[in-house]
XYZ file of C-alpha atoms in Angstrom:
590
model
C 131.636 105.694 102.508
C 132.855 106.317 99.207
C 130.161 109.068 98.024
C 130.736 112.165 96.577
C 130.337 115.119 98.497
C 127.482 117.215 98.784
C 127.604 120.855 96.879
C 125.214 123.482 97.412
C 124.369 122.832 93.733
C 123.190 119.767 94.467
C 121.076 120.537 97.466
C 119.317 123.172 95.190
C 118.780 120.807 92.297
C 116.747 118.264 94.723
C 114.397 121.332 96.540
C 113.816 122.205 92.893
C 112.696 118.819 92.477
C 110.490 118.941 95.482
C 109.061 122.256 94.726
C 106.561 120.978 92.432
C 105.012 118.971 95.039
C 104.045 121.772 97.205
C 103.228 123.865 93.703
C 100.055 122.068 93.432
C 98.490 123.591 96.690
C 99.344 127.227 95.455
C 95.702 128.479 96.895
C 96.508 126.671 100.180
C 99.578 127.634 100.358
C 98.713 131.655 99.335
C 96.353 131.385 102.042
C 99.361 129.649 104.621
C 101.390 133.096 103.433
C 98.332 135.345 104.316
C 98.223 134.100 107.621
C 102.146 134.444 108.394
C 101.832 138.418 106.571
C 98.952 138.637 109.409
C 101.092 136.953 112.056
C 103.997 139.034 111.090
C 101.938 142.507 111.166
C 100.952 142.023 114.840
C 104.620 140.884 115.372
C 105.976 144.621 114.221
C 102.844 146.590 115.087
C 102.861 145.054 119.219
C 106.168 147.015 120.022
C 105.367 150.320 118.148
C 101.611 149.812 120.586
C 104.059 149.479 123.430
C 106.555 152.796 122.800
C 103.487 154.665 122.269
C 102.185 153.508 125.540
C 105.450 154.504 127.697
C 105.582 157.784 125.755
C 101.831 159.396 126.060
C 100.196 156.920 129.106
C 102.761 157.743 131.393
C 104.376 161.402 132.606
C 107.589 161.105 134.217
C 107.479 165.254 134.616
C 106.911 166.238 138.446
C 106.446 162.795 138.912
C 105.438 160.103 137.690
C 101.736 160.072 136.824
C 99.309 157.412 134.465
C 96.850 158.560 132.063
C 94.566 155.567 132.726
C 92.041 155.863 130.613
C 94.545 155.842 127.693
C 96.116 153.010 129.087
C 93.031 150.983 128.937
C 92.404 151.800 125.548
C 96.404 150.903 124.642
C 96.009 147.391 126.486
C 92.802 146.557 124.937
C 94.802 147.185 121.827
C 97.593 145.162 122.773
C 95.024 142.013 123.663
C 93.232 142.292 120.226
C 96.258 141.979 118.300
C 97.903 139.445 120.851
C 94.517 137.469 119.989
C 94.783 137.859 116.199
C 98.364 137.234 116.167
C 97.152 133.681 118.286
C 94.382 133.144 115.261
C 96.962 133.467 112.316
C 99.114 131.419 113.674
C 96.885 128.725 114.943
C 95.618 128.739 111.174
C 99.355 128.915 109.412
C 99.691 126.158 111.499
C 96.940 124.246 110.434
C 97.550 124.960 106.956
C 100.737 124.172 106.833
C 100.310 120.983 108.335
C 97.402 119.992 105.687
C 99.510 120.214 102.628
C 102.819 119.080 104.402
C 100.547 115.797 104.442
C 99.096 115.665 101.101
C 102.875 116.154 99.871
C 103.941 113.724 101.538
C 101.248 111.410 100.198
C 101.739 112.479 97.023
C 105.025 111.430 97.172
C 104.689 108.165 98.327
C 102.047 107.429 95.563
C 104.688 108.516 93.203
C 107.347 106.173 94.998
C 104.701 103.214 94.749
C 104.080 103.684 91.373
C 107.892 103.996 90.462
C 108.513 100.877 92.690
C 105.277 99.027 91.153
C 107.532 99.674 87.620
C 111.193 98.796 88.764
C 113.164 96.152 87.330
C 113.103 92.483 89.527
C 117.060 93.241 89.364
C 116.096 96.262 91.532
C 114.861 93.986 94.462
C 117.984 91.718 93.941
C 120.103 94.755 95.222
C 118.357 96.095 97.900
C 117.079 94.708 100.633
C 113.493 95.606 101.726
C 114.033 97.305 105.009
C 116.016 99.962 103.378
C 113.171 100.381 100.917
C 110.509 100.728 103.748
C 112.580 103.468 105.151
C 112.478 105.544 102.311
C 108.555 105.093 102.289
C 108.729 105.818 106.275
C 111.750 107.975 107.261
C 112.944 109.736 104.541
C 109.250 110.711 103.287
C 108.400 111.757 107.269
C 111.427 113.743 107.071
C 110.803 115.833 104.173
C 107.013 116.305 104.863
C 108.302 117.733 108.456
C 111.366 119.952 107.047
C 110.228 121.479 104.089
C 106.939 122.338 106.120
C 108.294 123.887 108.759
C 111.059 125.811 106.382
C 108.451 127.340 104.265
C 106.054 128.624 107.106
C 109.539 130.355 108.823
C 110.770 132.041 105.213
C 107.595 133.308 104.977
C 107.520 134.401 108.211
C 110.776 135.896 108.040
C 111.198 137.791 105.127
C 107.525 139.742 106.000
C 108.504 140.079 109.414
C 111.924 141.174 108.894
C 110.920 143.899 105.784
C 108.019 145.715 108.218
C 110.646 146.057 111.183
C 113.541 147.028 109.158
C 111.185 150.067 107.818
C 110.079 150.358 111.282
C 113.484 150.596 112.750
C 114.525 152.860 110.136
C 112.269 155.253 110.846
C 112.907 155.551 114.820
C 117.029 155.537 114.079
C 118.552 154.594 111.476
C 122.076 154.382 113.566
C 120.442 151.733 115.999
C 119.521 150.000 112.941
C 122.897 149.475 111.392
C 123.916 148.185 114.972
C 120.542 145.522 114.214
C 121.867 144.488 110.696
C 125.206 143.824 111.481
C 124.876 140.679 112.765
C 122.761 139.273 109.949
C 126.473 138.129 108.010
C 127.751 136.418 110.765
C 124.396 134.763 111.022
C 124.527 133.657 107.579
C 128.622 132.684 107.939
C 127.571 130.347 110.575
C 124.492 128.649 109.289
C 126.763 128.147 105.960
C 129.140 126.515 107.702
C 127.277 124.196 110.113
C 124.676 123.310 107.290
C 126.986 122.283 104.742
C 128.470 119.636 106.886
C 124.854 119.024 108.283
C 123.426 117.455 104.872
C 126.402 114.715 104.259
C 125.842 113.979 107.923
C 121.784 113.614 107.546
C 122.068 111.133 104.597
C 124.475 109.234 106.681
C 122.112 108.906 109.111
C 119.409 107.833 107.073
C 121.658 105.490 105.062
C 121.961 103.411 108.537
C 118.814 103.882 109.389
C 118.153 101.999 106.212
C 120.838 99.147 107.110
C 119.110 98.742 110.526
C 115.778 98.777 109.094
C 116.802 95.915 106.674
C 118.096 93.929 109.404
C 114.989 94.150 111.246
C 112.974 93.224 108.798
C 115.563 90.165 107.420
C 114.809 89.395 111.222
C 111.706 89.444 112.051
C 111.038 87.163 108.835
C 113.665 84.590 109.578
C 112.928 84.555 113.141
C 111.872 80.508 112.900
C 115.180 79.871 111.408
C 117.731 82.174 113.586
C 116.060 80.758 116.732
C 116.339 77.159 115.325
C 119.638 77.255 114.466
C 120.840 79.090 117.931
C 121.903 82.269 116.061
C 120.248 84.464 118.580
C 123.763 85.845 119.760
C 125.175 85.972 116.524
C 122.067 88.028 114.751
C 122.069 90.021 118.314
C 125.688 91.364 117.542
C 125.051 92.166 113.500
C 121.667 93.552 115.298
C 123.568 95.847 117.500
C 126.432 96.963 114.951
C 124.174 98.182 112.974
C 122.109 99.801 115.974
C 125.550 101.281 116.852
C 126.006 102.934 113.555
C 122.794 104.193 113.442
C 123.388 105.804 116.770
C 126.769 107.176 115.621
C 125.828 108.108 112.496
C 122.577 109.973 114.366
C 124.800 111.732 117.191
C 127.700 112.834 114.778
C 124.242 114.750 112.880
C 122.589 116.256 115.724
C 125.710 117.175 117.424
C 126.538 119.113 114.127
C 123.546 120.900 113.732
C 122.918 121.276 117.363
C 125.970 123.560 118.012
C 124.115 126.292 115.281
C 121.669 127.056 118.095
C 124.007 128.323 121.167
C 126.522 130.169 118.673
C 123.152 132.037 117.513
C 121.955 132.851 121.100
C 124.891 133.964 121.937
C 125.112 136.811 118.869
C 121.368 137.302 119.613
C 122.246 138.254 123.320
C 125.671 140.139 122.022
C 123.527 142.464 119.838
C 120.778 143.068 122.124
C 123.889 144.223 125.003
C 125.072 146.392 122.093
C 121.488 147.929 121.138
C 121.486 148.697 124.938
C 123.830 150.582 125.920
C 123.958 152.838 122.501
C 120.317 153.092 122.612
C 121.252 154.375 126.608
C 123.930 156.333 125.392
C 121.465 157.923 122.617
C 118.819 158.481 125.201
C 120.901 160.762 127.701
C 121.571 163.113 124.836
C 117.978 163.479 124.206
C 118.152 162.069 120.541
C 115.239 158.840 121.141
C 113.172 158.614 123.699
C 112.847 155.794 126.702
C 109.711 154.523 124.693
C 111.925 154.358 121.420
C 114.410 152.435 123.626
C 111.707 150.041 124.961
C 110.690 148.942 120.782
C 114.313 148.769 119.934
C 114.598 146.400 122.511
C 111.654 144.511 121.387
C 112.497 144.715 118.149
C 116.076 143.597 118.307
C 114.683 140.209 120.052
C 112.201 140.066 117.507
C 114.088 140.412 114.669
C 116.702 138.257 115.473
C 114.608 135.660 116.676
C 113.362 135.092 112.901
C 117.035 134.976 111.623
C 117.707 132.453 113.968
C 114.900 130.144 113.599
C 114.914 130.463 109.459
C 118.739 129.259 110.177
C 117.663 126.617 112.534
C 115.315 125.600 109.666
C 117.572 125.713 106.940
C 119.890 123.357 108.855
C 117.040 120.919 109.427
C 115.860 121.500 105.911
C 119.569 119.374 105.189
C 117.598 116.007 106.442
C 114.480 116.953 104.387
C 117.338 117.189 101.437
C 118.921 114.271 102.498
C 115.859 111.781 102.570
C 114.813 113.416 99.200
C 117.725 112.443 97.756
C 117.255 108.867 98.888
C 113.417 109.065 97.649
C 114.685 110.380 93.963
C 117.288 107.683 93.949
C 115.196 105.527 94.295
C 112.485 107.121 91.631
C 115.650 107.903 89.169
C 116.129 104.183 89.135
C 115.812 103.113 85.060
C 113.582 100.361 83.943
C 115.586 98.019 81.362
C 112.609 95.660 80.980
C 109.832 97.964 79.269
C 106.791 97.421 77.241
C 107.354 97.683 73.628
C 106.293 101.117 71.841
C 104.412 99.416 69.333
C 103.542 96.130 71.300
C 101.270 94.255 68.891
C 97.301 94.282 69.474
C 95.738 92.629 72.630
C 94.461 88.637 71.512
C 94.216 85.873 72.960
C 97.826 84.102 73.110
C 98.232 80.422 72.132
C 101.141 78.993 73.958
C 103.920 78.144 71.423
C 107.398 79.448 73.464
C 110.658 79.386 71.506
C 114.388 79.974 73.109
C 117.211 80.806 70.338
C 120.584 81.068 71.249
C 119.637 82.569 74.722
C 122.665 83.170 77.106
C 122.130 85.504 79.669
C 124.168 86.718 82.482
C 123.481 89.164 85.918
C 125.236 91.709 86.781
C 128.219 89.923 88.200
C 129.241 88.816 84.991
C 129.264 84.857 85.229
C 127.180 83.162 82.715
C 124.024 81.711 83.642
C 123.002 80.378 80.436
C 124.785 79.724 77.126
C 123.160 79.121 73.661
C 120.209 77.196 75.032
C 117.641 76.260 72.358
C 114.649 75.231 73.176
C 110.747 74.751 72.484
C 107.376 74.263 73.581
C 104.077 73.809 71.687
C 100.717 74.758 72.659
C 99.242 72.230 75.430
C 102.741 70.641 76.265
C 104.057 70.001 79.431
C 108.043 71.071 79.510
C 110.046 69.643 82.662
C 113.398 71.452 83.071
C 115.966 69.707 85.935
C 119.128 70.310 86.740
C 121.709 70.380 89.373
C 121.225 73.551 91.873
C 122.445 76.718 89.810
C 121.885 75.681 86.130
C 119.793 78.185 85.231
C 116.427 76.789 85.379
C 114.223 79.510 87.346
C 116.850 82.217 85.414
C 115.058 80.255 82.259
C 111.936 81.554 83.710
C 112.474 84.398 84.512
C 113.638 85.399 81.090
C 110.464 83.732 79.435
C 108.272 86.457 81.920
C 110.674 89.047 81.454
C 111.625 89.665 84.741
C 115.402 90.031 83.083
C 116.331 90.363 78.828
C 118.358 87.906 77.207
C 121.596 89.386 76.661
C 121.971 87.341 73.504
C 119.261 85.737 71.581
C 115.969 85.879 71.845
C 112.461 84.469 73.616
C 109.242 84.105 71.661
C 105.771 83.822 72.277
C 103.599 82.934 69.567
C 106.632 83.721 67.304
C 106.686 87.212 68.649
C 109.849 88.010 70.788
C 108.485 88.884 73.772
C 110.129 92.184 74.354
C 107.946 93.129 71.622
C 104.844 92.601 73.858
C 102.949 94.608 76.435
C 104.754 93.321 79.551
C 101.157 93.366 80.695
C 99.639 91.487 78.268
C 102.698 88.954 78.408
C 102.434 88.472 82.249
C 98.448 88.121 82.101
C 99.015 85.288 79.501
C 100.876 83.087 82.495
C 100.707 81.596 85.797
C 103.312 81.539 87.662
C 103.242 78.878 91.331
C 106.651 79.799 92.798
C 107.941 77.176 95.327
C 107.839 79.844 98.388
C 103.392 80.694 97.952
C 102.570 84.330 98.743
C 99.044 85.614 99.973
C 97.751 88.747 101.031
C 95.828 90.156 103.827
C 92.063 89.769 102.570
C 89.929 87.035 101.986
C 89.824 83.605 101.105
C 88.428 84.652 97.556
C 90.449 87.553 97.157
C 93.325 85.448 97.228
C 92.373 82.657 94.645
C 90.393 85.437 92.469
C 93.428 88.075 92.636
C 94.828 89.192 88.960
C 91.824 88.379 87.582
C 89.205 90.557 88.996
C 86.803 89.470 86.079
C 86.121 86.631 87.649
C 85.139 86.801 90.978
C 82.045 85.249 90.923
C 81.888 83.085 94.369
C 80.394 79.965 92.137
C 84.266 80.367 89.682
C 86.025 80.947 92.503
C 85.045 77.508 94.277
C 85.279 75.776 91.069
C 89.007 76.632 90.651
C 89.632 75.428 94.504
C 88.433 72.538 94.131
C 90.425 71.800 90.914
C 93.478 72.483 93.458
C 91.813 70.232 96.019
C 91.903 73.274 98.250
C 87.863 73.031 98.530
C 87.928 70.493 101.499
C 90.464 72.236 104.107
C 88.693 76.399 102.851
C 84.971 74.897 103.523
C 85.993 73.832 107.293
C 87.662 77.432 108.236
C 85.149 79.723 110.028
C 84.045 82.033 107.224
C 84.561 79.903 104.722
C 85.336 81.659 101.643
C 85.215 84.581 103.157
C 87.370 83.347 105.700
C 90.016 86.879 106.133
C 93.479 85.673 106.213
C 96.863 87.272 107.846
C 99.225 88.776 105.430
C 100.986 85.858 104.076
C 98.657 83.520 105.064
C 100.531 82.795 107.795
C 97.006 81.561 110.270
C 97.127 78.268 107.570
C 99.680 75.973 106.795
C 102.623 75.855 104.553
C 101.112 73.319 102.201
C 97.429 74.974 102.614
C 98.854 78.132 101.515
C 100.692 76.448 98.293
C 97.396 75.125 97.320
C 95.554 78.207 97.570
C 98.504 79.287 95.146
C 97.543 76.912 92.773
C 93.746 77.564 92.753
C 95.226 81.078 91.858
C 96.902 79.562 89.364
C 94.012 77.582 87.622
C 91.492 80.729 88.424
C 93.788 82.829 86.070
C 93.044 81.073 82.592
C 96.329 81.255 81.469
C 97.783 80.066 78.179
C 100.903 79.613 79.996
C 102.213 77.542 83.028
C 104.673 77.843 85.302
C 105.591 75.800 88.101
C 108.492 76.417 90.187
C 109.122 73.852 92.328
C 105.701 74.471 93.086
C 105.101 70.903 95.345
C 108.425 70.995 97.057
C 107.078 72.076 100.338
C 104.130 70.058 100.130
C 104.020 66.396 102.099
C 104.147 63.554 99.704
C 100.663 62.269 99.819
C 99.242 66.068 99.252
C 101.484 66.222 96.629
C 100.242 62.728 95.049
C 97.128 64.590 95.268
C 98.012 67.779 93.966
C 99.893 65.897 90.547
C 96.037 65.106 89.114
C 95.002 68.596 89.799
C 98.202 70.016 87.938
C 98.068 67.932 85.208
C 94.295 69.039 84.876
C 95.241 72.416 85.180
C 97.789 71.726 82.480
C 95.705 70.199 79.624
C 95.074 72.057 77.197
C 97.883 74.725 78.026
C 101.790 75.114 77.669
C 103.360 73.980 80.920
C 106.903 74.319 82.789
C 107.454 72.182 85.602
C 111.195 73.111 87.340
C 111.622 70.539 90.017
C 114.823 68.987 91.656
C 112.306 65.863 92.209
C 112.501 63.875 89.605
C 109.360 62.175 90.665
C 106.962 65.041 89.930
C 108.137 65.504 85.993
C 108.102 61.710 85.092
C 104.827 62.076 82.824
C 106.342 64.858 81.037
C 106.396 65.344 77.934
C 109.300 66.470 77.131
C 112.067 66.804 79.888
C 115.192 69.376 79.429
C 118.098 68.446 81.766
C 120.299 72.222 81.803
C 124.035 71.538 83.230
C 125.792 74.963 84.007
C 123.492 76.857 81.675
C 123.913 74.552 79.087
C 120.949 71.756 77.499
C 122.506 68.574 77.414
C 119.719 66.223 77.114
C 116.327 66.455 75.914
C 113.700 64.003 75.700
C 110.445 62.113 77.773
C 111.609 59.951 80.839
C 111.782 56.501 79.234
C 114.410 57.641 76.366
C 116.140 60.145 78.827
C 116.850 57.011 80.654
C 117.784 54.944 78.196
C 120.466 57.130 77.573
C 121.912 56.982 80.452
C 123.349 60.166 80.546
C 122.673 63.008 83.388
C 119.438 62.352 83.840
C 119.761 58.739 84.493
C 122.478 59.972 87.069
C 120.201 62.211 88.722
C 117.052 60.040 88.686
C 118.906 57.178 89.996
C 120.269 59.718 93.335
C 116.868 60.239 94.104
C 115.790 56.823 93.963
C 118.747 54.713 94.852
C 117.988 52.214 97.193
């Protein structure tokens, strides 16, 4: 919908891409094209065995008689190169299959580490089932077509040069007859595999969609089921199902039809070779065993044509998920380390905003001249209504975005000028939804700093997060293995584990984002002393819509559509009686 067609140039500009890939195996793959020149040699030499067989094992004058002894020795012959013929390909087979593998591997550690690199904006635009598929499908796809493709052109061009020669040399005329059908081969798989690739990325653009919803799915299934949406996530479910299916039929209907249309020029020529081959014998200019290898020949040549045809047209989906793959990998990073990012040392804390407004790609302001500071060891509370820029503040101060006008500083250095490493080791960041990964206990609390994960630091920084109590009564304690995301403990178990993440880090900088909100109130009593341990010493930013949990600030930033209004600790806030007095007294009107 909306995407420029296809050209031919453009399907060679992506196999060019791919080539590389498959050029690092070049002793594999010599050996892959050893096997096919063996595999093709039995091909041509099996029908030459054969004529030789009609022509001098059996006497059709005064009878028909059988040299027998000959035609042992001419069958054996036949078995030993049906055999080899069996062994090449068993091994082209194998081969082929090995690197088709290790390229697609390959690939997929490129797409990781391109993914690994991608701007946060990336993830804002496209939704995670549609970037599994291009790790799943569209990988699969070219691992399977561009496999196949090369063992066929390999197979094809050796096969096709030794029985052209062969051919030649038994009759040239029958020959020409051979060869003519080799354009309208070509005209056809032109024609059908042109449409074929437009068609193919079609298909794997829904099978993106679907896999998006599926996944959107399957991780709101709590929510759709509590709110009765079944039906209504069924039908978006099965819309998208139906494109996919549409999408699907519409390509295998297209290339499909290549097939028949070939057969039927395959069995047109072999009628022709036939009757002139008949016509040719009853003259006395080729003999009956010529007849019999033309015969062979004619099936055997074609046969290649065809298939290297059929492959080229599935080689269109191999092109097609490419193209998805090297979208994705073409994809430019705007938020990049600095080339001279100053030396690694320990940062201190101090965070300035000047002048900051920023904006996404929608064009609506999200914040406008905001000015604001923190010194080493202070706490910083930002609130605000929903959508004044607070977590966008955030985001920003970890470059997850760039300020589109002024600048943020870290330790007086603005921090596009840093190692985004560097700058990202120096914080901590407790986001209000906690995310764990499949592994242990200590894995989690120890991960992104795997300098210290000495068991006795470990326990140390869970019990800081008053996480100690509920970790020591799970089966394997610490080395209790959890479900990705956690999801065998509960909501506020997991937060805390985030936390003891948090404190395990040693990071100058704090960030808490909404980091208690899903937390009962008397674990989040709890939790307050272990933050504002956590927090001594360090620079801290709480963002939290309650009002409770920032009181002991100190200093509290109130942000109204992307603009600081107020600034200030609770009691003179207050006293001012301006928007924070408004939104304090919501909360806790009686």
């Amino acid at each position: 919908m909306g995407r420029p067609k296809a050209t031919v140039r453009d399907s060679y500009k992506t196999i060019k891409r791919l080539l590389p890939y498959w050029g690092r195996h070049k002793l594999a793959l010599l050996g892959v094209a050893l096997c096919a020149v063996l595999s093709s040699g039995v091909t041509v030499a099996t029908p030459l065995v054969i004529a030789d067989t009609i022509d001098n094992c059996i006497s059709t004058s005064g009878g028909v008689s059988m040299d027998f002894t000959s035609m042992a020795r001419h069958l054996a012959l036949l078995l030993a190169l049906y055999v080899t013929g069996m062994a090449a390909g068993w091994a082209q087979e194998i081969g082929i299959c090995n690197i088709s593998h290790k390229v697609a591997r390959r690939m997929k550690s490129d797409m990781m580490a391109r993914l690994l690199r991608l701007d946060v904006e990336y993830f804002d635009t496209h939704s995670r089932g549609d970037t599994l598929s291009r790790f799943t499908n569209d990988a699969e796809m070219i691992r399977d077509g561009m496999g196949q493709t090369i063992v066929q052109m390999v197979n094809t061009l050796v096969t096709m040069a030794c029985m052209v020669a062969c051919m030649v040399a038994m009759s040239a005329r029958l020959t020409v007859l051979v060869c003519l059908s080799i354009p309208l081969v070509a005209l056809l798989t032109k024609a059908v595999t042109q449409k074929s690739r437009r068609l193919f990325r079609e298909q794997q653009d829904a099978a993106g969609r679907l896999n998006g919803i599926i996944e959107e799915s399957a991780g709101g299934l709590l929510t759709i089921r509590t709110l009765g949406a079944e039906d209504e996530w069924r039908k978006k479910f099965d819309k998208a199902n139906h494109e996919m299916r549409s999408a699907g039929e519409r390509a295998q209907i297209n290339s499909g039809i290549l097939m028949p249309m070939l057969r039927l020029l395959d069995n047109s020529t072999y009628i022709v070779v036939a009757v002139a081959g008949g016509v040719m014998a009853t003259s006395g200019a080729i003999t009956i065993g010529v007849i019999q290898a033309f015969l062979l020949y004619t099936r055997r040549f074609l046969r290649p044509v065809n298939m290297i045809a059929t492959q080229l047209n599935t080689l269109q989906s191999a092109v097609a998920g490419a193209e998805r793959i090297f979208d994705m990998m073409d994809q430019v990073a705007k938020v990049e380390s600095a080339r001279k990012a100053p030396s690694s040392r320990r940062i201190e804390g101090r965070v300035a905003f000047e002048h900051v407004s920023f904006s996404y790609k929608d064009g609506q302001e999200v914040l406008h001249d905001v000015n604001l500071t923190a010194s080493p060891g202070e706490t910083v509370a930002i609130v605000g209504g929903t959508g004044a820029g607070k977590t966008t503040l955030m985001n920003l101060l970890v470059r997850f975005y760039d300020a589109k006008q002024g600048r943020v500083t870290v330790d007086d250095v603005d921090v596009r000028d840093f190692d985004i490493s560097q700058l990202r080791k120096s914080m901590a960041i407790v986001l209000q939804d906690p995310t764990l990964f499949g592994g242990t206990v200590t894995h989690n609390i120890s991960y992104g700093a795997p300098w210290r994960k000495k068991l006795a630091d470990v326990k140390k920084s869970a019990r800081k997060a008053l996480a100690d109590t509920f970790i020591e009564r799970l089966a394997q304690c610490y080395d209790t293995e959890l479900t990705q995301q956690g999801n065998d403990l509960s909501n506020g178990q997991r937060q805390q584990l985030t936390i003891a993440r948090a404190i395990h880090s040693d990071a100058a900088i704090l960030i808490l984002d909404e980091a208690t909100s899903n937390i009962d109130s008397r674990t989040e009593a709890q939790l307050q002393s272990a933050i504002s341990n956590m927090a001594r010493g360090r620079t801290c930013f709480i963002i939290a819509h309650r009002l409770s949990t920032v009181r002991k600030a100190d200093k509290i930033v109130v942000l109204d559509k992307g603009r600081v209004v107020e600034t200030g600790d609770h009691e003179s806030l207050m006293k001012q009686g301006g928007k924070y007095k408004s939104l304090f007294d919501c909360q806790f009107a009686r």
